[in-house]
Coordinates of C-alpha atoms in Angstrom, one line a residue:
X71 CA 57.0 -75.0 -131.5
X72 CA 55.1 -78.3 -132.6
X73 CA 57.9 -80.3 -131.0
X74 CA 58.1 -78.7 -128.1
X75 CA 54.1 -79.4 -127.5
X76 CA 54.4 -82.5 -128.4
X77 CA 57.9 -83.2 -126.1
X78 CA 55.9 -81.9 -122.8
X79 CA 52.9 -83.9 -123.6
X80 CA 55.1 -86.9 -124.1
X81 CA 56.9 -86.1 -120.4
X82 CA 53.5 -85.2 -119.1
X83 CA 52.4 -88.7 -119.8
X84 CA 55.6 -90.6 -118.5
X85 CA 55.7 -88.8 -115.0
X86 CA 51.8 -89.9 -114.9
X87 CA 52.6 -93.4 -115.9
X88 CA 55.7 -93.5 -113.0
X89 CA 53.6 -92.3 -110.4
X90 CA 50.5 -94.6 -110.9
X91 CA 52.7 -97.5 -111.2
X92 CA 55.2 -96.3 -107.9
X93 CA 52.3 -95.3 -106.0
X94 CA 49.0 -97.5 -106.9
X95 CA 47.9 -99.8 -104.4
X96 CA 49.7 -102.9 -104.7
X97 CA 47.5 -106.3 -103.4
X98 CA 48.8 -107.1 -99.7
X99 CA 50.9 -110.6 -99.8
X100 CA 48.3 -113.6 -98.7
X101 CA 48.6 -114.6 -95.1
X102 CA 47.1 -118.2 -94.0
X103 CA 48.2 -119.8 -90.9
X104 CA 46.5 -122.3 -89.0
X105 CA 46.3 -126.2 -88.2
X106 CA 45.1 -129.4 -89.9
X107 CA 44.7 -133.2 -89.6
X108 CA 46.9 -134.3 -92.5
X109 CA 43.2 -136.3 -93.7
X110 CA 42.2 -132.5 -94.1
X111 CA 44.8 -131.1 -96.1
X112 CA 42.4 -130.5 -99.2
X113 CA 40.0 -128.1 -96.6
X114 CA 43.8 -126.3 -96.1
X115 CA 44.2 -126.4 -99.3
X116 CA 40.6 -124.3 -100.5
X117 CA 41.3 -122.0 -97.9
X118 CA 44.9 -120.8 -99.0
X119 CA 43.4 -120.8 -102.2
X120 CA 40.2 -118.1 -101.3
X121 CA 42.8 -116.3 -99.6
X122 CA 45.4 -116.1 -102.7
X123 CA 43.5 -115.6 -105.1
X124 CA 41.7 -112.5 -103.0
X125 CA 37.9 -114.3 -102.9
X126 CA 38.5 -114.3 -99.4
X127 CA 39.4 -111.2 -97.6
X128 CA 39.9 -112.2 -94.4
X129 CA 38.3 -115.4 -92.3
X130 CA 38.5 -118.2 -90.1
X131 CA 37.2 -122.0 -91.3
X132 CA 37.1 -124.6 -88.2
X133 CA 36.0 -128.0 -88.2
X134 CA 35.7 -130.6 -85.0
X135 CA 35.2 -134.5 -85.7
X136 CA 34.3 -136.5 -82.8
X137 CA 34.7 -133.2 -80.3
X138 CA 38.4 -133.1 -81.5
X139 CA 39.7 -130.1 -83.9
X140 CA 40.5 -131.3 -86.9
X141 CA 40.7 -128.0 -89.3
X142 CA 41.4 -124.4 -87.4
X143 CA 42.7 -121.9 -89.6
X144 CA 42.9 -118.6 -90.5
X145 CA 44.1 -115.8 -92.9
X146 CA 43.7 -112.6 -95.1
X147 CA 43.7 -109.6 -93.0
X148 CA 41.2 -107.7 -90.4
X149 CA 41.7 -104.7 -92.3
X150 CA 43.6 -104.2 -95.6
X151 CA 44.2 -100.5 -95.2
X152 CA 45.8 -100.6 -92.0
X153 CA 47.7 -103.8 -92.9
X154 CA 46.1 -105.5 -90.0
X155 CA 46.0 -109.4 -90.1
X156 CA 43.5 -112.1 -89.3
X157 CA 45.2 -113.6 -86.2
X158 CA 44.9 -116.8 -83.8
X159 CA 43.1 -115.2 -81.5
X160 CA 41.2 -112.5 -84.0
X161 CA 37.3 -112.4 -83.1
X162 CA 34.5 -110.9 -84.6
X163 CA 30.9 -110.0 -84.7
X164 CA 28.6 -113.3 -85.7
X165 CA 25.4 -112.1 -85.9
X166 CA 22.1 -114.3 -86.0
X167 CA 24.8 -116.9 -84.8
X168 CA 24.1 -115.8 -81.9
X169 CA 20.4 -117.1 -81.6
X170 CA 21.5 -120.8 -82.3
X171 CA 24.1 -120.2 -78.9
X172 CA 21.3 -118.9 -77.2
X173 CA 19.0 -121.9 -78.0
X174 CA 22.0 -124.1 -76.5
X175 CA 21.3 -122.0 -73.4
X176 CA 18.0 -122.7 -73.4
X177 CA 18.9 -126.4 -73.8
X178 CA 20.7 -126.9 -70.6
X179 CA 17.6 -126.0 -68.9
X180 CA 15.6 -128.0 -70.3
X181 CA 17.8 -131.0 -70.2
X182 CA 18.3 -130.0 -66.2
X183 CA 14.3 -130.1 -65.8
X184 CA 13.8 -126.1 -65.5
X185 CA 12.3 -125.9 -69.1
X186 CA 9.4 -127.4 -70.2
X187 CA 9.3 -126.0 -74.1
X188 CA 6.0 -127.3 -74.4
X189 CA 4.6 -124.7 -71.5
X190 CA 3.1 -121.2 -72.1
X191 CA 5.6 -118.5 -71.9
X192 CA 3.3 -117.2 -69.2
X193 CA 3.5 -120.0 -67.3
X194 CA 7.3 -118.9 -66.4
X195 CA 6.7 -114.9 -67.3
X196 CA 3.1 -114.2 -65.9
X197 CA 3.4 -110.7 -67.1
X198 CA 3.4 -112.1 -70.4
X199 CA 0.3 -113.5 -71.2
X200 CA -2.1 -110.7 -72.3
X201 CA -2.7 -108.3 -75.4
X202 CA -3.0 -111.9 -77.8
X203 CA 0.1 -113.3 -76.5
X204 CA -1.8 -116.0 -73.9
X205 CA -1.5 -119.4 -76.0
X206 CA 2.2 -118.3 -76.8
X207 CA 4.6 -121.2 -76.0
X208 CA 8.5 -121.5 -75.3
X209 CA 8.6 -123.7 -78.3
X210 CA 6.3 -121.1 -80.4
X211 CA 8.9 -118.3 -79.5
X212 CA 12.0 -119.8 -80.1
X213 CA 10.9 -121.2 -83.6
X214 CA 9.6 -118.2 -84.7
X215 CA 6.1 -118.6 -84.7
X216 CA 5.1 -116.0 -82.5
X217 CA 4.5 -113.7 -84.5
X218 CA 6.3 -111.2 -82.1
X219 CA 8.4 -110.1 -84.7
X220 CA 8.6 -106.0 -84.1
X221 CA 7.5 -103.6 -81.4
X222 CA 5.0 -100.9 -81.5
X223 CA 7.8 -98.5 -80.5
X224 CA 11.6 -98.4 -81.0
X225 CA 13.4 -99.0 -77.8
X226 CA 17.0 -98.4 -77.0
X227 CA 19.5 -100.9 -76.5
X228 CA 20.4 -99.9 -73.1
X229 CA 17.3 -101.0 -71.5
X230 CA 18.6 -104.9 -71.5
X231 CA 21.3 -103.2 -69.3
X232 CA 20.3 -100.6 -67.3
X233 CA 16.6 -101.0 -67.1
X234 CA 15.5 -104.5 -67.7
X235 CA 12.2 -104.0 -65.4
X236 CA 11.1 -101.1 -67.9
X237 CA 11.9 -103.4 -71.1
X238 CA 10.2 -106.4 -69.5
X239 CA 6.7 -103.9 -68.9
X240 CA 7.5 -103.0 -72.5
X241 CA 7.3 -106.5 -74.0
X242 CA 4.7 -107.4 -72.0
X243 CA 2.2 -104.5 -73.4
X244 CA 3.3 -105.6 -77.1
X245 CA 0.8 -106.9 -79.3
X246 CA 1.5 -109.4 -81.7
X247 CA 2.1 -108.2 -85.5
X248 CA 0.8 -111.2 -86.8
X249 CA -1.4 -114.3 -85.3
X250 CA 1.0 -116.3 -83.3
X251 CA 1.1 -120.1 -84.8
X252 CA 0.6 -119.1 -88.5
X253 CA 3.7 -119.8 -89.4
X254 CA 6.9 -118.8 -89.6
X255 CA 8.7 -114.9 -89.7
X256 CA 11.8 -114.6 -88.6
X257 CA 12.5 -112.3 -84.8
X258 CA 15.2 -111.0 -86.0
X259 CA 15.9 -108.7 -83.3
X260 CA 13.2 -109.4 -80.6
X261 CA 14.3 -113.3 -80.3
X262 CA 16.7 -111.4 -78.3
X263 CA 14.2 -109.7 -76.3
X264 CA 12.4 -111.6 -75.0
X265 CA 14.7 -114.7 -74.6
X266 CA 16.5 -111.9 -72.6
X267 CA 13.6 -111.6 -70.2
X268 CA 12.3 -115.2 -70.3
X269 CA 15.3 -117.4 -69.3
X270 CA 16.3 -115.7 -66.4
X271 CA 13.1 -116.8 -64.6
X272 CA 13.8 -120.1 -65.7
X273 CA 17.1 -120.6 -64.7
X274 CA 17.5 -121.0 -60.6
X275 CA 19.8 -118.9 -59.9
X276 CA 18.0 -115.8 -61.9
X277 CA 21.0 -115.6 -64.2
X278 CA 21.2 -113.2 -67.5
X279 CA 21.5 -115.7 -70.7
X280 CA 25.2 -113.9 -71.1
X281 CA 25.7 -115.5 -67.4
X282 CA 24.4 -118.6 -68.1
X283 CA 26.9 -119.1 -71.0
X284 CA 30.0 -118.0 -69.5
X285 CA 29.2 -119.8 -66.6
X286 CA 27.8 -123.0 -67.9
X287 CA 29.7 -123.4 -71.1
X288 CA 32.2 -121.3 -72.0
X289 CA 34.3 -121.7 -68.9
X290 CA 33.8 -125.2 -68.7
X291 CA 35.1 -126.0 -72.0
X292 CA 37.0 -123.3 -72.9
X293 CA 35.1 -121.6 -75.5
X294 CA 36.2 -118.6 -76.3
X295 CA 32.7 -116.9 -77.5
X296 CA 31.1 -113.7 -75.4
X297 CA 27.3 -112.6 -75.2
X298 CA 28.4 -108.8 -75.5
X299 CA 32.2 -108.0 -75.4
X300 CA 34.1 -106.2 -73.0
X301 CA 36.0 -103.1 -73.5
X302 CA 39.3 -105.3 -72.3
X303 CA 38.6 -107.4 -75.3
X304 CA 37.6 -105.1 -78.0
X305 CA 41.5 -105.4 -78.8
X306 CA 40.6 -108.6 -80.5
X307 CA 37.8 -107.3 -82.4
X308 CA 37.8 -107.3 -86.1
X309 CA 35.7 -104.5 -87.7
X310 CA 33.3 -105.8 -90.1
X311 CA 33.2 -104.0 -94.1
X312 CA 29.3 -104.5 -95.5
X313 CA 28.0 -103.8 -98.8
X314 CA 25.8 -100.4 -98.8
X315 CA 22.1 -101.0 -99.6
X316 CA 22.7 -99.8 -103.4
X317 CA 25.4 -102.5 -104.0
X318 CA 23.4 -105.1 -102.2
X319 CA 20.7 -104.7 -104.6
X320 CA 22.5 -104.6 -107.2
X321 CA 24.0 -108.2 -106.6
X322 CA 20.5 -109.5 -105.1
X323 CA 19.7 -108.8 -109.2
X324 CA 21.9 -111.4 -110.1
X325 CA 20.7 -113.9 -108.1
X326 CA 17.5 -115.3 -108.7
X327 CA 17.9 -117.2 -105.3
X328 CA 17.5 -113.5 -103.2
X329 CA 14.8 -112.1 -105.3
X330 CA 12.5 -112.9 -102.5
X331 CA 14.7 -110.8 -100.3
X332 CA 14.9 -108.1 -103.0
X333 CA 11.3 -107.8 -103.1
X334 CA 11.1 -107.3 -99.2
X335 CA 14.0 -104.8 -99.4
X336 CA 12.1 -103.0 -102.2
X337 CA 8.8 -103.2 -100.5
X338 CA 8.0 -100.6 -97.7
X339 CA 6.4 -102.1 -94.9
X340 CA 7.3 -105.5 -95.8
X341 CA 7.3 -107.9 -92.5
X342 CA 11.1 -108.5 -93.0
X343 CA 12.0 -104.7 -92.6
X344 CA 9.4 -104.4 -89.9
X345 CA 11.1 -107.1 -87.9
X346 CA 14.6 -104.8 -88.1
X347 CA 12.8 -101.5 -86.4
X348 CA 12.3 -102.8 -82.6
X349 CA 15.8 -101.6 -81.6
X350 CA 17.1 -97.8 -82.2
X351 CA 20.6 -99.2 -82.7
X352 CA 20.3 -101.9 -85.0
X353 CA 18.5 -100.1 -87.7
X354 CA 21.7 -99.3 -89.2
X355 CA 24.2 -101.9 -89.4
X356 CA 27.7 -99.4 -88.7
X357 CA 25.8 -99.3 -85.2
X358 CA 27.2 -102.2 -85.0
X359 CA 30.9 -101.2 -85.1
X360 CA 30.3 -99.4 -81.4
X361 CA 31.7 -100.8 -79.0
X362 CA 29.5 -99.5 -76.5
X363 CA 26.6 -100.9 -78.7
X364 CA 28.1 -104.2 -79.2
X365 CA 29.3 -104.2 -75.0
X366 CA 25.2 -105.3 -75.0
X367 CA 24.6 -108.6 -74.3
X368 CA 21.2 -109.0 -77.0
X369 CA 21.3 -112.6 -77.6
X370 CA 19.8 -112.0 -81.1
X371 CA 22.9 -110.6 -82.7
X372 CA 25.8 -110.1 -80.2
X373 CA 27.4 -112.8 -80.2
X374 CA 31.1 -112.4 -80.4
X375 CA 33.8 -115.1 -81.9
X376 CA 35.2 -117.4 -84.5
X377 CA 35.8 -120.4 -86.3
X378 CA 37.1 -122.0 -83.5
X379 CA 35.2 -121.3 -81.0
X380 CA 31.8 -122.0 -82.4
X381 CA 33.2 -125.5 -84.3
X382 CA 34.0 -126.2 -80.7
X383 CA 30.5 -125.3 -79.4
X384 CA 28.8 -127.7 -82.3
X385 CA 31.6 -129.9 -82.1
X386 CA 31.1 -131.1 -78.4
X387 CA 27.5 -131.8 -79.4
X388 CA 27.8 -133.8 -82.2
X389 CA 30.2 -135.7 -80.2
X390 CA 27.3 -136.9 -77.7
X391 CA 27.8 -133.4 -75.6
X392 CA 30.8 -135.1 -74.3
X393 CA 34.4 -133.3 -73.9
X394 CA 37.5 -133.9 -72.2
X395 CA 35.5 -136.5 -69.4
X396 CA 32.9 -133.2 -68.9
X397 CA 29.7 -133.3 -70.2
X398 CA 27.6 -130.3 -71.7
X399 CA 23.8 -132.1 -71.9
X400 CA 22.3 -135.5 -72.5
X401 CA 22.7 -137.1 -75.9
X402 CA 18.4 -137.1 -75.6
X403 CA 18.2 -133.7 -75.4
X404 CA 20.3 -133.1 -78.3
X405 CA 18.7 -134.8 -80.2
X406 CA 15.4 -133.2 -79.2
X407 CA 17.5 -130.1 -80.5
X408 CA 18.3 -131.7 -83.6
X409 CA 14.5 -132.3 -84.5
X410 CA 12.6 -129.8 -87.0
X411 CA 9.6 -128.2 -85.2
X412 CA 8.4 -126.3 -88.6
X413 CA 9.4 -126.2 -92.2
X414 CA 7.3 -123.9 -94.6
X415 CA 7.8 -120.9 -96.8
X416 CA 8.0 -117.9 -94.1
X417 CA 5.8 -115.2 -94.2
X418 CA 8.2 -112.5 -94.2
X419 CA 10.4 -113.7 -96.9
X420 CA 8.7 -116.3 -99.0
X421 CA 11.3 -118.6 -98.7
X422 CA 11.4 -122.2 -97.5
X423 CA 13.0 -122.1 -93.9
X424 CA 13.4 -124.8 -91.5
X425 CA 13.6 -123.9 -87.5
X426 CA 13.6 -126.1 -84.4
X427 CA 13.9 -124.8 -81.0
X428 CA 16.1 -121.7 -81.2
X429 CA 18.4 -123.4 -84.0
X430 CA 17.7 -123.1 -87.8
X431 CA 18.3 -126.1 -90.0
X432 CA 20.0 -126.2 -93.5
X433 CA 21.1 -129.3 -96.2
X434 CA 24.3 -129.9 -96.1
X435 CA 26.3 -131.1 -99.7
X436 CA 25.0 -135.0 -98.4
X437 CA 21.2 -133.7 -98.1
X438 CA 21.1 -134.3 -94.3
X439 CA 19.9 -131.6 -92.3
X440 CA 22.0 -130.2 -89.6
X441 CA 21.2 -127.4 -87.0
X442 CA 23.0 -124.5 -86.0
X443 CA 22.6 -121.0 -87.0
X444 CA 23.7 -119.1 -89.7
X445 CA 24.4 -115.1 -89.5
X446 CA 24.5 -112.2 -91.6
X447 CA 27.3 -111.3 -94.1
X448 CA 27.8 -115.0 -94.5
X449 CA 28.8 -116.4 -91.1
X450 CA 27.6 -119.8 -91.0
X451 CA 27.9 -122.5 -87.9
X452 CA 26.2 -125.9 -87.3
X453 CA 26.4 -129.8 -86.0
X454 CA 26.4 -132.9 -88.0
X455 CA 25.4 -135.4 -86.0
X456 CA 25.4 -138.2 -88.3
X457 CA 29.0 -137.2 -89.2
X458 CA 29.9 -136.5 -85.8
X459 CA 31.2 -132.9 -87.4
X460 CA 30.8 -129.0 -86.0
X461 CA 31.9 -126.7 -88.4
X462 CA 32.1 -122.7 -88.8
X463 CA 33.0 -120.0 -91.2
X464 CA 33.7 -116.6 -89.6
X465 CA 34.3 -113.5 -91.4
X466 CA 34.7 -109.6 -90.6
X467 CA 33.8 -108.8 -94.9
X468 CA 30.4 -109.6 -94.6
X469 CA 28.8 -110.8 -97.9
X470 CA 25.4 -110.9 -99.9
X471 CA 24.9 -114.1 -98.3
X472 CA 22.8 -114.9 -95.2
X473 CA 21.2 -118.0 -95.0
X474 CA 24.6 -120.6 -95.1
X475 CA 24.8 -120.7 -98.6
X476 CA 27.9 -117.9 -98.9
X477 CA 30.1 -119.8 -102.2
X478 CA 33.2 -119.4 -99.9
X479 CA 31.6 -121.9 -96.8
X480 CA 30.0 -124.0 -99.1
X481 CA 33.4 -125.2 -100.9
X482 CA 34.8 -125.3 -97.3
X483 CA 31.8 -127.5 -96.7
X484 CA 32.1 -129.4 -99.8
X485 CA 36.2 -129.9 -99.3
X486 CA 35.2 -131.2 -95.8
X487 CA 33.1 -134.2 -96.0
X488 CA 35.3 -135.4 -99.0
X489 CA 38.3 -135.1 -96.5
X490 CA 36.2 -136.8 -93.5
X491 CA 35.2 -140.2 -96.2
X492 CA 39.1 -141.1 -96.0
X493 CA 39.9 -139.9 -92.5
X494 CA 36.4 -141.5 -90.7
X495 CA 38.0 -145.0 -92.8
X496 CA 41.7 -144.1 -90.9
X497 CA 39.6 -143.7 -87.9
X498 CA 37.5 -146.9 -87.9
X499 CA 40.6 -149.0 -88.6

């Protein structure tokens, strides 16, 4: 009988081994499509490559030079159960991006003469000015200094829609959690508060900041970014995969460069975790996969688009704000938008951080600062002005990374300005 055990072992083990290997997941094939200045092939080049050898997942890398595209592309897939590819038209959630398009916004009224950054947020809100919040400034609030980073309660979303009078009473009773002008921590979700409330009674016309974009920008230079996204568009949505809290800890171990986030995630209380309770919906980031959640127009973190797009946005403005014989603001009040306001450790995360007026600045592989706006998961956008460059990395499988230092952008980076050294040299001659 020894034989015979050993005979159905044996054909036990060879139907096991024929199933896994007819029926295990096998890798999807790599899909890159896009366009390129020949100059740029090497940026082409680093992109297949992420996308081959499975580092990236699924993206879109854009670069503008002198307000003209000279990178777009785009590959791996939306979702990799369903099959579903990253496409031309493919958008996605971009996060804290969002605060650097809002600060553009904000730009185009000061550059029209509506906006005086250097005025007391009262001064245009009357409302306001009380409960510690009277020597608050425009510029104090869009750089983060406020210190009117949480609420005192958790409000829901739907007040910026359907009740903006009762959110606008609400902000207005708010006492600051820390002294405003102490420095730096970061409004992670309130920047879109109160911008929310504050530049409509700035603007003329009493137009949302959603409006103001669409109306101002987007349609004027075909952008193809939304405040909010409408149910007709969700279509072209890609559905973002995060890391759980366990596995983001777990990496942040690894990386000595986080461990000042790891010690805010680990500490209750902290001013960091603080700053993410203000809004019911945003506690949790799969709120974020609702499309009636993301329909919102919170200029802190609704943003919707990609590469393209926001390389575009940047792009036009390291070009002088010039684009197709149109122009989006004066070439002085861009570079009023490309000054620091402050640069200290933050408060909330003991890090050094950088912020001007509504845009955040980071080195780029030169050491030059640019401004932009990075966003969680590792969303990154900004303008070179000295290069004359905008560039963007979108994604929908968010990262560890938050703060435009994701490995995957900074070769993209890194492959970029090599590329624009031989190309600027075409273009001069």
């Amino acid at each position: 009988m020894g034989w015979r055990k050993h005979l159905t072992v044996l054909s036990v083990a060879v139907f096991v081994y024929f199933m896994y290997t007819n029926f295990k997941e096998r890798p999807l094939p790599p899909v890159v499509e896009g366009n390129f200045h020949p100059d740029f092939r090497e940026v082409a080049n680093v992109f297949r490559k992420l996308v081959e050898d499975g580092t990236e997942k699924g993206a879109s890398f854009a670069v503008y030079y002198r307000g003209k595209p000279v990178v777009d592309m785009w590959g791996g897939y939306v979702d990799l159960e369903s099959e579903q590819r990253w496409r031309n038209d493919t958008i996605t959630l971009v996060f804290s991006c969002t605060k650097g398009v809002a600060a553009i916004v904000a730009a185009t009224l000061a550059d029209r003469g509506h906006l005086d950054y250097q005025k007391l947020v009262s001064h245009y809100w009357p409302g306001f000015g009380k409960n510690g919040k009277e020597n608050i400034t425009v510029e104090m609030l869009l750089s983060h200094q406020a210190g009117l980073l949480t609420t005192n309660e958790t409000v829901p979303l739907h007040w910026l829609d359907t009740d903006p009078e009762r959110l606008e009473t609400f902000l207005e009773n708010q006492v600051p959690t820390i002294e405003p002008g102490s420095g730096i921590a970061y409004h992670a979700i309130t920047y879109g508060l109160y911008v929310d409330r504050l530049l409509p009674k700035i603007d003329p016309k009493g137009r949302s900041v959603k409006q103001m974009f669409e109306e101002d920008i987007a349609s004027q230079f075909d952008i193809d970014f939304s405040i909010g996204l409408k149910k007709s568009e969700d279509y072209r949505f890609a559905p973002f995969t995060s890391l759980d809290v366990n596995n983001l800890i777990l990496k942040f171990i690894f990386m000595p460069s986080y461990w000042d986030v790891l010690l805010t995630i680990m500490w209750p209380n902290s001013l960091a975790l603080t700053g993410t309770t203000a809004i019911k919906e945003t506690q949790k980031i799969a709120m974020f996969r609702n499309p009636e959640v993301r329909q919102v127009p919170l200029v802190s973190s609704m943003g919707h688009g990609n590469a393209r797009s926001l390389a575009k946005l940047y792009g036009i403005l390291a070009n002088g704000g010039q684009a197709d014989g149109k122009s989006m603001m004066s070439q002085e009040m861009i570079q009023i938008l490309n000054k620091p306001v402050v640069s200290k450790k933050s408060l909330d995360l003991h890090r050094p951080s950088t912020f001007g007026l509504g845009v955040m600045f980071t080195d780029n592989q030169q050491g030059d600062k640019v401004f932009g706006h990075s966003g969680y998961g590792g969303q990154m956008s900004n303008a070179d002005l000295k290069h004359q460059l905008g560039l963007a990395y979108i994604t929908n499988h968010l990262s560890q990374y938050s703060f435009g230092d994701d490995p995957k952008y900074l070769a993209l980076q890194s492959a970029t300005y090599k590329c624009l050294q031989k190309h600027s040299k075409r273009y001069s001659n």
